[in-house]
GROMACS .gro file of C-alpha atoms in nm:
model
  154
    1MET     CA    1  -3.010  -3.035   1.746
    2ARG     CA    2  -3.143  -2.910   2.080
    3ALA     CA    3  -2.794  -2.798   2.189
    4LEU     CA    4  -2.750  -2.604   1.863
    5LEU     CA    5  -3.083  -2.427   1.910
    6THR     CA    6  -2.996  -2.342   2.271
    7ALA     CA    7  -2.657  -2.204   2.166
    8ALA     CA    8  -2.819  -1.990   1.895
    9CYS     CA    9  -3.072  -1.848   2.144
   10LEU     CA   10  -2.800  -1.768   2.395
   11ALA     CA   11  -2.592  -1.601   2.126
   12LEU     CA   12  -2.886  -1.379   2.029
   13LEU     CA   13  -2.950  -1.285   2.391
   14ALA     CA   14  -2.585  -1.200   2.450
   15THR     CA   15  -2.542  -0.967   2.152
   16PRO     CA   16  -2.616  -0.642   2.341
   17GLY     CA   17  -2.341  -0.733   2.585
   18LEU     CA   18  -2.094  -0.770   2.301
   19ALA     CA   19  -2.105  -0.399   2.219
   20VAL     CA   20  -1.885  -0.307   2.516
   21LEU     CA   21  -1.541  -0.433   2.420
   22PRO     CA   22  -1.305  -0.580   2.679
   23ASP     CA   23  -1.056  -0.296   2.640
   24GLU     CA   24  -1.328  -0.048   2.743
   25VAL     CA   25  -1.411  -0.213   3.075
   26LEU     CA   26  -1.285  -0.026   3.381
   27ASP     CA   27  -1.084  -0.205   3.651
   28ASP     CA   28  -1.304  -0.066   3.929
   29PRO     CA   29  -1.631  -0.269   3.929
   30ALA     CA   30  -1.828   0.017   4.092
   31LEU     CA   31  -1.719   0.266   3.824
   32GLU     CA   32  -1.787   0.010   3.552
   33ALA     CA   33  -2.138  -0.047   3.688
   34ARG     CA   34  -2.201   0.330   3.686
   35ALA     CA   35  -2.065   0.354   3.332
   36ARG     CA   36  -2.295   0.072   3.215
   37ASP     CA   37  -2.597   0.236   3.382
   38LEU     CA   38  -2.519   0.569   3.217
   39SER     CA   39  -2.452   0.406   2.880
   40GLN     CA   40  -2.791   0.237   2.881
   41GLY     CA   41  -2.964   0.576   2.904
   42LEU     CA   42  -2.762   0.742   2.626
   43ARG     CA   43  -2.868   0.721   2.262
   44CYS     CA   44  -2.627   0.615   1.991
   45LEU     CA   45  -2.619   0.907   1.752
   46VAL     CA   46  -2.571   0.673   1.455
   47CYS     CA   47  -2.815   0.392   1.541
   48ARG     CA   48  -3.156   0.537   1.615
   49ASN     CA   49  -3.321   0.429   1.940
   50GLU     CA   50  -3.032   0.208   2.045
   51SER     CA   51  -2.827   0.284   2.352
   52ILE     CA   52  -2.452   0.332   2.326
   53ASP     CA   53  -2.424   0.027   2.552
   54GLU     CA   54  -2.586  -0.189   2.282
   55SER     CA   55  -2.443  -0.026   1.971
   56ASN     CA   56  -2.138  -0.142   1.780
   57ALA     CA   57  -2.099   0.190   1.597
   58GLU     CA   58  -1.764   0.367   1.626
   59LEU     CA   59  -1.927   0.681   1.762
   60ALA     CA   60  -2.102   0.477   2.031
   61ARG     CA   61  -1.764   0.334   2.131
   62ASP     CA   62  -1.622   0.686   2.151
   63LEU     CA   63  -1.912   0.792   2.373
   64ARG     CA   64  -1.868   0.487   2.598
   65LEU     CA   65  -1.500   0.574   2.636
   66LEU     CA   66  -1.587   0.938   2.705
   67VAL     CA   67  -1.833   0.834   2.979
   68ARG     CA   68  -1.568   0.615   3.140
   69GLU     CA   69  -1.306   0.889   3.107
   70ARG     CA   70  -1.533   1.140   3.283
   71LEU     CA   71  -1.614   0.891   3.561
   72VAL     CA   72  -1.246   0.816   3.621
   73ALA     CA   73  -1.184   1.192   3.636
   74GLY     CA   74  -1.427   1.205   3.930
   75ASP     CA   75  -1.744   1.342   3.767
   76THR     CA   76  -2.079   1.250   3.915
   77ASP     CA   77  -2.339   1.078   3.699
   78ALA     CA   78  -2.527   1.408   3.663
   79GLN     CA   79  -2.209   1.588   3.555
   80VAL     CA   80  -2.140   1.324   3.290
   81ILE     CA   81  -2.495   1.354   3.155
   82ASP     CA   82  -2.478   1.735   3.161
   83TYR     CA   83  -2.144   1.726   2.976
   84LEU     CA   84  -2.286   1.503   2.701
   85VAL     CA   85  -2.608   1.705   2.671
   86ASP     CA   86  -2.406   2.027   2.643
   87ARG     CA   87  -2.194   1.870   2.373
   88TYR     CA   88  -2.457   1.676   2.173
   89GLY     CA   89  -2.794   1.820   2.278
   90GLU     CA   90  -3.089   1.645   2.442
   91TYR     CA   91  -3.105   1.403   2.148
   92VAL     CA   92  -2.827   1.204   2.316
   93LEU     CA   93  -3.071   1.106   2.594
   94LEU     CA   94  -3.291   0.804   2.528
   95ASN     CA   95  -3.554   0.947   2.765
   96PRO     CA   96  -3.524   1.326   2.751
   97PRO     CA   97  -3.685   1.528   3.031
   98ALA     CA   98  -4.024   1.685   2.972
   99THR     CA   99  -3.925   2.042   2.889
  100GLY     CA  100  -4.065   2.303   2.651
  101SER     CA  101  -3.939   2.153   2.327
  102THR     CA  102  -4.018   1.791   2.414
  103LEU     CA  103  -4.363   1.884   2.546
  104LEU     CA  104  -4.427   2.061   2.217
  105LEU     CA  105  -4.329   1.748   2.023
  106TRP     CA  106  -4.555   1.526   2.234
  107GLY     CA  107  -4.845   1.772   2.247
  108ALA     CA  108  -4.854   1.886   1.883
  109PRO     CA  109  -5.029   1.574   1.743
  110LEU     CA  110  -5.297   1.590   2.012
  111ALA     CA  111  -5.346   1.964   1.957
  112LEU     CA  112  -5.379   1.914   1.580
  113LEU     CA  113  -5.628   1.631   1.632
  114LEU     CA  114  -5.840   1.848   1.862
  115LEU     CA  115  -5.816   2.142   1.620
  116GLY     CA  116  -5.927   1.925   1.327
  117GLY     CA  117  -6.217   1.786   1.531
  118GLY     CA  118  -6.322   2.139   1.624
  119VAL     CA  119  -6.314   2.249   1.261
  120ALA     CA  120  -6.521   1.946   1.158
  121VAL     CA  121  -6.781   2.008   1.430
  122ALA     CA  122  -6.802   2.378   1.336
  123HIS     CA  123  -6.846   2.289   0.969
  124VAL     CA  124  -7.121   2.036   1.034
  125SER     CA  125  -7.309   2.263   1.274
  126GLY     CA  126  -7.272   2.549   1.024
  127GLN     CA  127  -7.430   2.331   0.756
  128LYS     CA  128  -7.730   2.267   0.982
  129ARG     CA  129  -7.778   2.638   1.053
  130ALA     CA  130  -7.749   2.744   0.686
  131PRO     CA  131  -8.077   2.867   0.537
  132GLN     CA  132  -8.248   2.600   0.335
  133ALA     CA  133  -8.343   2.669  -0.023
  134ALA     CA  134  -8.703   2.786  -0.036
  135GLY     CA  135  -8.948   2.589  -0.251
  136LEU     CA  136  -9.131   2.738  -0.549
  137SER     CA  137  -9.446   2.936  -0.492
  138GLU     CA  138  -9.770   2.807  -0.646
  139GLU     CA  139  -9.747   3.071  -0.919
  140GLU     CA  140  -9.387   2.968  -1.006
  141GLU     CA  141  -9.482   2.600  -1.012
  142ALA     CA  142  -9.769   2.675  -1.252
  143ARG     CA  143  -9.537   2.874  -1.482
  144LEU     CA  144  -9.277   2.595  -1.473
  145LYS     CA  145  -9.539   2.333  -1.556
  146ALA     CA  146  -9.666   2.546  -1.844
  147MET     CA  147  -9.313   2.587  -1.982
  148LEU     CA  148  -9.245   2.215  -1.963
  149ASP     CA  149  -9.578   2.136  -2.126
  150ASP     CA  150  -9.503   2.380  -2.411
  151ARG     CA  151  -9.166   2.220  -2.465
  152SER     CA  152  -9.300   1.865  -2.477
  153ASP     CA  153  -9.571   1.968  -2.725
  154GLY     CA  154  -9.326   2.124  -2.966
   0.00000   0.00000   0.00000
């Protein structure tokens, strides 16, 4: 029983390594290591938030092969990343750089929260500064009492 449990745990741990098929592996260990490093930072366009190194999707396989093809052609790591970003956009990066569009996406919720808090504070302080309803004068209270008395008598 213990051996079965150990085998199941090892199989679960090894599943990300199964995504890269044997026919994809490069003969040069240094190039293969670079390809694996690059693949771990690239997003599978089919499987959200999963790297192409971990994904079994066909498109992820195509991207892994494209990375290896570019490395064999002599591209640097930066050139491979630039090529893929030019082709697929920054979405292909698991950790995109902090640029205008990504800063806007990260900053918008905070800006909206601060704006909402400002509106709430302005509303509450405006309520405090609003003129309070004035009470009835003594003459008006006497007239009101007389009217209510007349109504209850009738």
